[in-house]
Amino acid sequence: LAAYYAEGHRRARALITEVGIPAAGADTAAAFLKFTRTSFDFALLNCATRVRLADDKVAECRITVGETPALATAVDAAAHHLLDGTLDDDRLDRAAAIAAEGIPAQDDQRASADYRRALCRVGVRRCLEEVRHRFAERHP
């Protein structure tokens, strides 16, 4: 989907009717979090993370933040920070800070750019903690 949007297809009238997502293996975990005022409101910000481990180190990582209020943005610098390391607290804190600095946050009627950056930092950190927790449950 990222390549599809990058090619500008979103400008054309198109309807995506199916998206196939392969099942993740035991070496992969993901998490999603959305911040809203109410359960039926548009998100102020949302965060998604996916991590694949190899030998207890991050082999692949994707961190995406949406509703900044722009379309979702991959925060590659934050994901890159985690590569080849463990999911320890310091690395999670730094990745969350990098993500908050790297999103294209803007003010709108629902939230300020500064508030969205603060939500991003908390959201990315929580998603990464959830990923770490899922790995811990699989390999106690």
Coordinates of C-alpha atoms in Angstrom, one line a residue:
L1 CA 0.0 0.0 0.0
A2 CA 2.9 2.4 0.7
A3 CA 4.2 2.0 -2.8
Y4 CA 0.6 2.3 -4.2
Y5 CA 0.1 5.7 -2.4
A6 CA 3.7 6.9 -3.3
E7 CA 2.9 6.4 -7.0
G8 CA 0.0 8.8 -6.7
H9 CA -2.8 6.4 -7.3
R10 CA -4.7 8.0 -4.5
R11 CA -5.4 11.0 -6.8
A12 CA -7.2 8.8 -9.3
R13 CA -10.6 7.4 -8.7
A14 CA -10.0 3.9 -7.5
L15 CA -11.6 1.4 -5.2
I16 CA -9.4 -1.1 -3.4
T17 CA -11.5 -4.3 -3.0
E18 CA -9.0 -6.6 -1.3
V19 CA -5.8 -6.5 0.6
G20 CA -4.0 -9.7 1.5
I21 CA -1.9 -9.7 4.6
P22 CA 0.3 -12.8 5.1
A23 CA 0.2 -14.4 8.6
A24 CA 3.0 -13.4 10.8
G25 CA 5.3 -16.0 12.2
A26 CA 6.3 -16.5 15.9
D27 CA 9.2 -14.1 15.3
T28 CA 6.9 -11.2 14.5
A29 CA 4.6 -9.1 16.7
A30 CA 2.6 -6.0 16.0
A31 CA 0.5 -3.4 17.9
F32 CA -1.9 -0.6 17.1
L33 CA -3.1 2.3 19.3
K34 CA -5.5 5.2 18.5
F35 CA -6.2 8.3 20.6
T36 CA -9.8 9.6 20.4
R37 CA -12.0 11.7 22.6
T38 CA -14.9 9.3 22.3
S39 CA -15.2 5.8 20.8
F40 CA -17.0 7.1 17.7
D41 CA -14.8 10.1 17.1
F42 CA -12.1 10.5 14.5
A43 CA -8.6 9.7 15.9
L44 CA -6.5 12.6 17.1
L45 CA -3.5 10.4 16.3
N46 CA -2.9 6.7 15.7
C47 CA 0.3 4.6 15.9
A48 CA 1.1 1.1 14.5
T49 CA 4.3 -0.9 15.0
R50 CA 5.5 -4.2 13.6
V51 CA 8.7 -5.9 14.7
R52 CA 10.5 -9.1 13.6
L53 CA 13.2 -10.5 15.9
A54 CA 16.1 -12.8 15.0
D55 CA 18.3 -14.1 17.8
D56 CA 16.4 -11.7 20.3
K57 CA 17.5 -8.6 18.2
V58 CA 15.3 -6.5 16.0
A59 CA 15.7 -7.7 12.4
E60 CA 12.9 -5.7 10.9
C61 CA 10.8 -2.8 12.2
R62 CA 8.1 -0.6 10.9
I63 CA 6.6 2.3 12.8
T64 CA 3.7 4.3 11.2
V65 CA 1.8 7.2 12.6
G66 CA -1.4 8.6 11.2
E67 CA -3.9 11.4 11.7
T68 CA -1.2 14.1 12.1
P69 CA -3.8 15.2 10.5
A70 CA -2.2 13.9 7.3
L71 CA -2.3 10.4 5.9
A72 CA -0.2 7.8 7.8
T73 CA 3.5 8.3 7.6
A74 CA 6.2 5.7 8.1
V75 CA 8.7 7.0 10.7
D76 CA 11.7 5.2 9.2
A77 CA 14.3 6.9 11.5
A78 CA 12.6 5.6 14.6
A79 CA 12.4 2.1 13.2
H80 CA 16.0 2.2 12.1
H81 CA 17.1 3.2 15.6
L82 CA 15.8 -0.2 16.9
L83 CA 17.5 -2.4 14.2
D84 CA 20.1 -4.9 15.4
G85 CA 19.3 -4.1 19.1
T86 CA 17.0 -5.4 21.8
L87 CA 13.7 -4.0 22.9
D88 CA 15.1 -2.5 26.1
D89 CA 13.5 0.6 27.8
D90 CA 16.2 3.1 26.6
R91 CA 15.9 2.0 23.0
L92 CA 12.1 2.2 23.1
D93 CA 12.2 5.7 24.7
R94 CA 14.6 6.9 22.0
A95 CA 12.6 5.4 19.2
A96 CA 9.4 7.1 20.5
A97 CA 11.2 10.5 20.8
I98 CA 12.6 10.1 17.2
A99 CA 9.1 9.3 16.0
A100 CA 7.6 12.4 17.8
E101 CA 10.2 14.6 16.2
G102 CA 9.8 13.1 12.7
I103 CA 6.0 13.2 12.2
P104 CA 4.5 15.9 10.0
A105 CA 2.3 17.1 12.8
Q106 CA -0.1 20.1 12.2
D107 CA -2.6 22.1 14.1
D108 CA -6.3 21.6 13.3
Q109 CA -9.6 22.0 15.1
R110 CA -9.1 18.7 17.0
A111 CA -5.5 19.1 18.3
S112 CA -2.4 21.1 18.1
A113 CA 0.8 19.9 16.5
D114 CA 2.6 19.9 19.8
Y115 CA -0.2 17.8 21.4
R116 CA 0.0 15.4 18.5
R117 CA 3.8 15.1 19.0
A118 CA 3.2 14.3 22.7
L119 CA 0.6 11.7 21.8
C120 CA 3.0 10.2 19.2
R121 CA 5.7 9.8 21.8
V122 CA 3.4 8.0 24.2
G123 CA 1.6 6.0 21.5
V124 CA 4.8 4.7 19.8
R125 CA 6.2 3.8 23.2
R126 CA 3.0 1.9 24.2
C127 CA 2.9 0.1 20.9
L128 CA 6.5 -1.0 21.3
E129 CA 5.9 -2.1 24.9
E130 CA 2.9 -4.2 23.6
V131 CA 5.2 -5.8 21.0
R132 CA 7.8 -6.6 23.6
H133 CA 5.1 -8.0 25.9
R134 CA 3.8 -10.3 23.1
F135 CA 7.3 -11.6 22.5
A136 CA 7.7 -12.2 26.2
E137 CA 4.4 -14.2 26.3
R138 CA 5.7 -16.5 23.5
H139 CA 9.1 -17.0 25.0
P140 CA 8.9 -16.7 28.8

